[in-house]
CSV table of C-alpha atoms in Angstrom, one decimal:
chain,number,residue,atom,x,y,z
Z,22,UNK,CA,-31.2,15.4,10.2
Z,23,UNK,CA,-27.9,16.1,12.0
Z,24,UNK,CA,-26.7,14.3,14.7
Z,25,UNK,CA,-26.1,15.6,18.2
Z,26,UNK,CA,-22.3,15.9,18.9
Z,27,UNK,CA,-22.9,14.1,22.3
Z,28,UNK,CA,-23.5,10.8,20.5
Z,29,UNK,CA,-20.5,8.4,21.3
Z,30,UNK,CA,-21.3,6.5,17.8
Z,31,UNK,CA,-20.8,9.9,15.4
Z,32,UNK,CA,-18.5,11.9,17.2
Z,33,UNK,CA,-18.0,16.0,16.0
Z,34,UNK,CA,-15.1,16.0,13.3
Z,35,UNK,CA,-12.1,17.6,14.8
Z,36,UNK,CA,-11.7,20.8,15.0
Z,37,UNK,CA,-8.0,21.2,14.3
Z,38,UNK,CA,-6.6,20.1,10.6
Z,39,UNK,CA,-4.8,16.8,11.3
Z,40,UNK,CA,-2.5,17.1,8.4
Z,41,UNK,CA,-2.8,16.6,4.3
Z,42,UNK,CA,-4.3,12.7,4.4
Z,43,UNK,CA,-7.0,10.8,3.6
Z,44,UNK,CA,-8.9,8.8,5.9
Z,45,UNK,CA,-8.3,6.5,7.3
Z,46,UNK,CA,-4.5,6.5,6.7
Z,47,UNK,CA,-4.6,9.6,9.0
Z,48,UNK,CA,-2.3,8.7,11.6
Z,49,UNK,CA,-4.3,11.4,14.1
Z,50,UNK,CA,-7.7,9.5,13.2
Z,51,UNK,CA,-9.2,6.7,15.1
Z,52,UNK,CA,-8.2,3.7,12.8
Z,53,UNK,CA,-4.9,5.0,12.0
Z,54,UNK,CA,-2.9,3.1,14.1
Z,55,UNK,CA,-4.7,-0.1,12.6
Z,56,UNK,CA,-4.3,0.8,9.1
Z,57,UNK,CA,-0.4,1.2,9.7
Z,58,UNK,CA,-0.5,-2.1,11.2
Z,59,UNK,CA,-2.2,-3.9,8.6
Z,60,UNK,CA,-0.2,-2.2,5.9
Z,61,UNK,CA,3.0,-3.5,7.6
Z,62,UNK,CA,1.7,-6.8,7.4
Z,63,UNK,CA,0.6,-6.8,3.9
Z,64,UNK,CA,4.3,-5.6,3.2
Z,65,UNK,CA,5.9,-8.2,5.3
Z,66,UNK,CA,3.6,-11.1,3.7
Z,67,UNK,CA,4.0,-9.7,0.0
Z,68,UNK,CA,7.7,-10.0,0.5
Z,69,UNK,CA,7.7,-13.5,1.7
Z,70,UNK,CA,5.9,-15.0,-1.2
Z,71,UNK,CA,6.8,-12.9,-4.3
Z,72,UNK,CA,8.1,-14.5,-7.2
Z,73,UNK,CA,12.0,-15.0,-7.9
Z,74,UNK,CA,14.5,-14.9,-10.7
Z,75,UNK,CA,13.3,-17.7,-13.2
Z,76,UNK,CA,10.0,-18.9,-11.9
Z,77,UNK,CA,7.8,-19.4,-14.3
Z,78,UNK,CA,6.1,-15.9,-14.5
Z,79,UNK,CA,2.4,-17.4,-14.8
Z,80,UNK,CA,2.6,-19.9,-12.1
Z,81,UNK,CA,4.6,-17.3,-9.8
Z,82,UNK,CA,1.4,-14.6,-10.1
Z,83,UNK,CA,-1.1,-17.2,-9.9
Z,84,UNK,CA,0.6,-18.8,-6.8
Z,85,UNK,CA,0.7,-15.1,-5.5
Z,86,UNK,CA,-3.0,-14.8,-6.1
Z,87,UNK,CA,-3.4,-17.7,-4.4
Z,88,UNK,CA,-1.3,-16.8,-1.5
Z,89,UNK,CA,-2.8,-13.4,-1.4
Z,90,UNK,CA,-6.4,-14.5,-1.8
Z,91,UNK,CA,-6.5,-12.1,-4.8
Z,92,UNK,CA,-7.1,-12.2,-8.4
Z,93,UNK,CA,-4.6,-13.2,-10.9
Z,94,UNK,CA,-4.5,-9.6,-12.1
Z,95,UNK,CA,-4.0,-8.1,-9.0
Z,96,UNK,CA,-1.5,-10.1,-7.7
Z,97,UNK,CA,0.2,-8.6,-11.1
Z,98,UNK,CA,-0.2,-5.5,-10.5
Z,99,UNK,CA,0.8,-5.6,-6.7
Z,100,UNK,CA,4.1,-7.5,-7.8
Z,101,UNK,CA,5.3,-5.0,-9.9
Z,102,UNK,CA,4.3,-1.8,-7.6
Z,103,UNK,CA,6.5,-3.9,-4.7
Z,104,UNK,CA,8.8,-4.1,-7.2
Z,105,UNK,CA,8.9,-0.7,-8.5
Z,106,UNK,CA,9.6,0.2,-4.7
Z,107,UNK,CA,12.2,-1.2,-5.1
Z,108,UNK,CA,13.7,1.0,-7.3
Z,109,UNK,CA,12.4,3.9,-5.4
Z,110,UNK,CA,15.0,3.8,-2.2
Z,111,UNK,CA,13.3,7.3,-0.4
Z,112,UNK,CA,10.0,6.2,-0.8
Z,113,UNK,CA,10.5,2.7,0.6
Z,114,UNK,CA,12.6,3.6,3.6
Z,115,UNK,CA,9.6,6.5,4.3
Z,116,UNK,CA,7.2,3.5,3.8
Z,117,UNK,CA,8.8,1.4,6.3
Z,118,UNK,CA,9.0,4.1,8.8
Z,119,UNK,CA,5.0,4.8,8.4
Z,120,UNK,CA,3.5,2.0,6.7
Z,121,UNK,CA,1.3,4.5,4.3
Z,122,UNK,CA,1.0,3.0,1.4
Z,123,UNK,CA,-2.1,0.1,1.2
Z,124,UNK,CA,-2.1,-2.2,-1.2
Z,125,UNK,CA,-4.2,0.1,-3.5
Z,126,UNK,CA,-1.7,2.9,-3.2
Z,127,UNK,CA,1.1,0.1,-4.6
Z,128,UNK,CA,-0.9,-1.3,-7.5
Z,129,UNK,CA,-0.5,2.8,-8.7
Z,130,UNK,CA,2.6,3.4,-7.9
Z,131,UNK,CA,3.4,-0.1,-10.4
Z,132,UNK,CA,0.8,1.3,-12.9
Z,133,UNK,CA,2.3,4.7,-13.1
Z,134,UNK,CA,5.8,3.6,-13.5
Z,135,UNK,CA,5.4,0.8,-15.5
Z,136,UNK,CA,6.9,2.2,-18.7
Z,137,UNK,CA,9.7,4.2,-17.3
Z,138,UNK,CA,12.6,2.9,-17.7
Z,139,UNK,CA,15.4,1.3,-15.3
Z,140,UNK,CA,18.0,4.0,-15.9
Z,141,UNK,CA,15.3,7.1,-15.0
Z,142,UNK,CA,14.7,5.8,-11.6
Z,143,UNK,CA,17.3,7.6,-10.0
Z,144,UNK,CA,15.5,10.7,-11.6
Z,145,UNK,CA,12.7,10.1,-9.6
């Protein structure tokens, strides 16, 4: 059963390509704007509360869990893909200017660079 393109509640897809992303971090589709927004704020709250130099590395992730109302493990996992950012200059400065990356899109970018060491980065 198809729906009729006059129904406000499933409009027709677009008819023009909107460019090479994925919904619904396409800035041309309807949530967009909001997904850029919340992505920004997850950046902007992850930096306030990640762990320091000598913290205890156990009670820093599971007070970052706790802060983040996430598990243990994925409070991990997002602490080293903000970190790894860190060490990616480009990719940062693009994030900051389109707030792309979701926290799922960080937890890869740690996973995937996890073994590579400090002195490649520049490499990348």
């Amino acid at each position: 059963m198809t729906t009729p393109p006059d129904n406000t509640t499933n409009p027709p897809p677009p008819t023009e390509p909107t460019g090479p992303y994925f919904a619904p971090l396409n800035p041309a589709g309807p949530l967009g704007e909001y997904v850029a927004i919340r992505n920004e704020f997850f950046w902007k709250a992850i930096h306030r509360v990640l762990p320091t130099p000598g913290d205890d590395i156990d009670i820093a992730f599971s007070t970052l869990a706790r802060n983040l109302d996430v598990s243990r493990d994925r409070a991990e996992k997002l602490y080293h893909g903000v970190a790894r950012m860190a060490s990616l200059p480009k990719l940062a400065a693009h994030h900051e200017r389109s707030w792309y990356l979701d926290d799922n899109r960080l937890v890869v970018i740690g996973q995937m660079l996890i073994g590579v060491d400090d002195h490649l980065f520049h490499l990348i």
